[in-house]
CSV table of C-alpha atoms in Angstrom, one decimal:
chain,number,residue,atom,x,y,z
A,1349,ASP,CA,105.9,118.5,82.3
A,1350,THR,CA,101.9,117.7,82.3
A,1351,GLY,CA,102.8,114.7,84.7
A,1352,VAL,CA,100.6,111.1,84.4
A,1353,SER,CA,96.9,111.8,84.1
A,1354,GLN,CA,94.1,109.1,83.4
A,1355,ASN,CA,90.5,109.4,82.6
A,1356,PRO,CA,87.7,109.5,84.1
A,1357,ARG,CA,88.9,109.7,88.0
A,1358,HIS,CA,85.2,108.4,88.8
A,1359,LYS,CA,83.3,105.9,86.5
A,1360,ILE,CA,80.1,104.1,88.9
A,1361,THR,CA,78.6,101.5,86.6
A,1362,LYS,CA,76.6,98.7,87.3
A,1363,ARG,CA,77.7,94.4,87.3
A,1364,GLY,CA,78.5,93.3,83.6
A,1365,GLN,CA,79.0,96.4,82.3
A,1366,ASN,CA,81.8,96.9,80.7
A,1367,VAL,CA,84.7,100.3,81.6
A,1368,THR,CA,87.7,102.0,79.8
A,1369,PHE,CA,90.2,103.8,81.6
A,1370,ARG,CA,92.8,105.8,79.2
A,1371,CYS,CA,96.6,107.1,81.3
A,1372,ASP,CA,98.3,109.7,79.1
A,1373,PRO,CA,101.4,109.2,80.6
A,1374,ILE,CA,104.3,111.6,79.7
A,1375,SER,CA,105.2,112.3,76.7
A,1376,GLU,CA,108.1,110.6,75.4
A,1377,HIS,CA,107.9,107.8,78.7
A,1378,ASN,CA,108.3,104.9,76.5
A,1379,ARG,CA,107.8,102.2,79.5
A,1380,LEU,CA,104.0,102.1,81.5
A,1381,TYR,CA,102.2,100.8,84.6
A,1382,TRP,CA,99.4,100.4,85.2
A,1383,TYR,CA,98.6,98.9,88.7
A,1384,ARG,CA,95.2,98.1,90.8
A,1385,GLN,CA,95.0,99.1,94.4
A,1386,THR,CA,92.8,98.6,96.8
A,1387,LEU,CA,90.9,99.6,100.5
A,1388,GLY,CA,93.3,99.3,102.5
A,1389,GLN,CA,96.3,97.6,100.5
A,1390,GLY,CA,98.7,98.9,98.0
A,1391,PRO,CA,98.8,99.3,94.6
A,1392,GLU,CA,98.9,95.4,92.9
A,1393,PHE,CA,100.9,95.6,89.5
A,1394,LEU,CA,98.9,94.4,86.8
A,1395,THR,CA,100.8,95.1,83.5
A,1396,TYR,CA,103.7,96.2,81.7
A,1397,PHE,CA,104.2,97.8,78.9
A,1398,GLN,CA,107.6,98.7,76.9
A,1399,ASN,CA,106.7,101.4,73.5
A,1400,GLU,CA,103.5,99.4,72.0
A,1401,ALA,CA,104.2,95.8,73.5
A,1402,GLN,CA,102.8,94.2,76.6
A,1403,LEU,CA,105.7,92.8,78.4
A,1404,GLU,CA,103.9,91.6,80.9
A,1405,LYS,CA,100.7,90.8,83.1
A,1406,SER,CA,100.4,89.8,86.4
A,1407,ARG,CA,97.7,87.0,87.2
A,1408,LEU,CA,95.2,89.0,89.1
A,1409,LEU,CA,94.1,90.6,85.5
A,1410,SER,CA,91.6,87.8,84.5
A,1411,ASP,CA,90.0,86.8,80.7
A,1412,ARG,CA,87.8,89.8,81.8
A,1413,PHE,CA,90.4,92.8,81.3
A,1414,SER,CA,92.3,94.0,78.6
A,1415,ALA,CA,95.1,96.7,77.6
A,1416,GLU,CA,96.2,98.4,74.8
A,1417,ARG,CA,99.0,100.3,73.9
A,1418,PRO,CA,98.8,101.9,70.4
A,1419,LYS,CA,101.7,103.6,69.3
A,1420,GLY,CA,103.2,103.4,72.1
A,1421,SER,CA,101.7,106.5,74.1
A,1422,PHE,CA,97.9,106.4,75.6
A,1423,SER,CA,97.3,102.8,76.9
A,1424,THR,CA,93.8,102.6,77.8
A,1425,LEU,CA,92.6,99.2,80.5
A,1426,GLU,CA,89.5,97.3,79.9
A,1427,ILE,CA,87.3,96.0,82.2
A,1428,GLN,CA,84.7,93.9,80.7
A,1429,ARG,CA,81.6,92.1,82.6
A,1430,THR,CA,82.6,94.5,85.8
A,1431,GLU,CA,81.9,92.3,89.1
A,1432,GLN,CA,81.6,93.7,92.1
A,1433,GLY,CA,85.5,92.8,93.3
A,1434,ASP,CA,86.5,95.2,90.2
A,1435,SER,CA,85.4,97.9,92.7
A,1436,ALA,CA,89.7,99.5,93.6
A,1437,MET,CA,91.4,102.2,92.5
A,1438,TYR,CA,93.1,102.0,88.8
A,1439,LEU,CA,96.8,103.6,88.4
A,1440,CYS,CA,98.7,104.7,85.8
A,1441,ALA,CA,102.4,104.9,86.0
A,1442,SER,CA,105.2,105.9,83.2
A,1443,SER,CA,107.9,106.1,83.0
A,1444,THR,CA,111.8,107.0,81.0
A,1445,GLY,CA,113.1,103.8,80.2
A,1446,GLN,CA,116.6,103.7,80.7
A,1447,GLY,CA,117.6,101.2,83.7
A,1448,GLN,CA,115.2,101.7,86.8
A,1449,GLU,CA,113.8,104.7,86.4
A,1450,THR,CA,111.7,106.9,88.9
A,1451,GLN,CA,107.4,106.0,88.2
A,1452,TYR,CA,105.2,108.7,87.6
A,1453,PHE,CA,102.0,107.3,88.8
A,1454,GLY,CA,98.8,109.7,87.9
A,1455,PRO,CA,95.6,110.5,89.9
A,1456,GLY,CA,93.8,107.4,89.6
A,1457,THR,CA,90.3,105.9,88.0
A,1458,ARG,CA,87.9,105.1,91.3
A,1459,LEU,CA,86.0,102.7,89.7
A,1460,LEU,CA,82.7,101.6,91.6
A,1461,VAL,CA,80.5,99.4,90.7
A,1462,LEU,CA,77.4,98.7,92.1
B,927,ALA,CA,109.5,87.5,93.5
B,928,GLN,CA,109.3,90.3,96.2
B,929,SER,CA,107.3,90.9,99.5
B,930,VAL,CA,107.0,94.2,102.3
B,931,THR,CA,105.7,93.7,104.6
B,932,GLN,CA,105.0,97.2,106.9
B,933,LEU,CA,105.0,96.8,110.7
B,934,ASP,CA,102.7,99.3,111.6
B,935,SER,CA,99.6,100.4,109.7
B,936,GLN,CA,99.2,103.6,111.6
B,937,VAL,CA,100.8,106.1,113.1
B,938,PRO,CA,100.4,108.8,115.2
B,939,VAL,CA,101.9,111.6,116.4
B,940,PHE,CA,102.3,114.8,118.4
B,941,GLU,CA,104.4,117.6,116.3
B,942,GLU,CA,107.9,118.0,116.5
B,943,ALA,CA,108.7,114.4,117.4
B,944,PRO,CA,110.2,112.3,115.7
B,945,VAL,CA,109.4,109.4,114.1
B,946,GLU,CA,110.3,106.0,112.2
B,947,LEU,CA,108.1,104.2,109.7
B,948,ARG,CA,109.3,100.4,109.9
B,949,CYS,CA,109.9,98.1,106.7
B,950,ASN,CA,110.7,95.0,105.6
B,951,TYR,CA,111.0,93.2,102.4
B,952,SER,CA,111.8,89.3,101.4
B,953,SER,CA,113.7,88.8,98.2
B,954,SER,CA,115.9,86.3,96.3
B,955,VAL,CA,117.5,88.9,93.8
B,956,SER,CA,118.7,92.3,94.5
B,957,VAL,CA,116.6,95.0,95.3
B,958,TYR,CA,116.0,98.8,94.6
B,959,LEU,CA,114.2,100.5,97.6
B,960,PHE,CA,111.9,102.6,97.6
B,961,TRP,CA,109.5,104.8,99.5
B,962,TYR,CA,106.9,107.0,97.6
B,963,VAL,CA,104.2,109.2,100.0
B,964,GLN,CA,100.3,110.1,98.7
B,965,TYR,CA,98.6,112.7,100.8
B,966,PRO,CA,94.4,112.9,100.7
B,967,ASN,CA,92.9,112.9,97.3
B,968,GLN,CA,96.1,112.8,95.4
B,969,GLY,CA,98.1,110.4,93.7
B,970,LEU,CA,101.8,108.9,94.5
B,971,GLN,CA,104.3,110.8,95.0
B,972,LEU,CA,108.0,109.5,95.2
B,973,LEU,CA,109.3,110.4,98.8
B,974,LEU,CA,113.2,109.3,97.9
B,975,LYS,CA,114.7,105.6,96.2
B,976,TYR,CA,117.5,103.1,97.5
B,977,LEU,CA,119.6,102.4,94.0
B,978,SER,CA,123.1,101.7,94.4
B,979,GLY,CA,126.0,103.5,96.8
B,980,SER,CA,124.6,104.3,99.8
B,981,THR,CA,123.0,102.9,102.3
B,982,LEU,CA,121.3,106.6,103.9
B,983,VAL,CA,119.3,108.3,101.4
B,984,GLU,CA,117.5,111.8,102.3
B,985,SER,CA,114.7,113.6,100.5
B,986,ILE,CA,114.2,117.3,100.3
B,987,ASN,CA,111.5,117.8,102.8
B,988,GLY,CA,113.8,115.9,105.9
B,989,PHE,CA,112.5,112.3,105.5
B,990,GLU,CA,115.9,109.6,105.3
B,991,ALA,CA,115.6,106.1,105.0
B,992,GLU,CA,118.7,103.7,106.0
B,993,PHE,CA,119.3,100.7,103.1
B,994,ASN,CA,120.2,97.2,105.6
B,995,LYS,CA,120.9,94.8,103.6
B,996,SER,CA,121.6,91.5,106.7
B,997,GLN,CA,117.9,93.1,108.7
B,998,THR,CA,116.5,93.0,105.4
B,999,SER,CA,114.8,96.9,106.3
B,1000,PHE,CA,114.2,100.1,104.8
B,1001,HIS,CA,112.8,101.7,107.6
B,1002,LEU,CA,111.7,106.1,106.9
B,1003,ARG,CA,112.7,108.1,109.1
B,1004,LYS,CA,111.9,111.8,109.6
B,1005,PRO,CA,113.6,113.9,113.1
B,1006,SER,CA,110.6,116.0,113.5
B,1007,VAL,CA,107.8,115.7,111.7
B,1008,HIS,CA,104.9,118.7,110.6
B,1009,ILE,CA,100.9,118.5,110.5
B,1010,SER,CA,101.5,118.3,106.5
B,1011,ASP,CA,103.8,114.9,106.6
B,1012,THR,CA,100.1,114.0,107.5
B,1013,ALA,CA,99.9,111.4,104.4
B,1014,GLU,CA,99.9,107.5,104.0
B,1015,TYR,CA,103.5,106.2,103.2
B,1016,PHE,CA,104.5,103.3,100.2
B,1017,CYS,CA,107.8,100.8,100.8
B,1018,ALA,CA,107.9,99.4,97.8
B,1019,VAL,CA,110.6,97.3,95.9
B,1020,SER,CA,111.5,96.3,92.3
B,1021,ARG,CA,114.0,94.3,91.3
B,1022,GLY,CA,117.9,95.1,91.3
B,1023,TYR,CA,119.2,95.5,88.1
B,1024,SER,CA,120.4,91.9,85.6
B,1025,GLY,CA,119.9,93.5,81.9
B,1026,GLY,CA,116.0,93.1,81.5
B,1027,SER,CA,113.1,95.8,81.4
B,1028,ASN,CA,110.1,95.1,83.7
B,1029,TYR,CA,110.8,97.5,87.3
B,1030,LYS,CA,107.6,97.1,88.4
B,1031,LEU,CA,106.7,97.7,91.9
B,1032,THR,CA,105.7,95.8,94.8
B,1033,PHE,CA,104.4,97.5,97.9
B,1034,GLY,CA,103.4,96.8,101.5
B,1035,LYS,CA,100.0,97.3,102.4
B,1036,GLY,CA,100.9,101.8,104.0
B,1037,THR,CA,101.6,104.1,107.3
B,1038,LEU,CA,98.9,106.7,107.9
B,1039,LEU,CA,101.0,108.4,109.6
B,1040,THR,CA,99.2,111.2,111.7
B,1041,VAL,CA,101.0,114.0,113.0
B,1042,ASN,CA,98.6,116.7,115.9
B,1043,PRO,CA,99.3,119.7,117.3
C-alpha cells in the first residue's frame, strides 16, 4: 500500500493556459474522488468515479473542467483556460468500493494561476 | 444535502490541557461522520469515524468523539493534548447507507488547533 499519489505537487501557470493533474489511487480501490480546497475553507467535492465511470459532478465543476479515469486506474483532472479563481489545492481520494469505507487522500496539487 | 459547521476557526491551548473542537451538522437523511486531521505540509488523514453502533468513537492517539443525534453534533475531545497535536482538524459528513455508491464528503471549514508549551 503506497498511498494515493498526485502529480505535480505544485503548478504555477498563467491565466488562460490549460493544466492537467494526475491522481494514482491505492491499488484496487474502485472509487476515486476529486475535491478542491481554497484558503480558509474545507475541501469541496468536485467529482466521483466508480471504476472508469464518472457518476457525479458538482456544480462547482464548470465546463472548463474535465476529469477522466481510463481503465478505472489513474485519473486526470484538466482545467482549460485557467482563471485566477481556479487557484486552489486539488485533492484526490480513493476508497475500496465496499459500502462506506475510509477515503484515503493524496497530498494534493497546489495550483496558482497568475 | 448535508452541511457542517465548525464553530471555532482557531483553538489555542497549552500542552496537557483538555480540548474540545466543536462540530455540528445538518442533514435530511441519516449520516456518517468523520474527523480528519491535516498536519502542516501533509495530506488529510482520517482521525476517527462514526458509522453505526456505539456513539462514542476513539482514535489511537487519545482523541474521542461522540455522535449526538438530538443535538446534531459530533464534537472532538482530548483530555490532555501534546504539542504534536498541533494541526488543522476537519469535521466531515456523508450520507448514510442508502444503496448507492457515492459517499462524497462534505467538510466544515476546519479548526486550527495550536498547542503551546
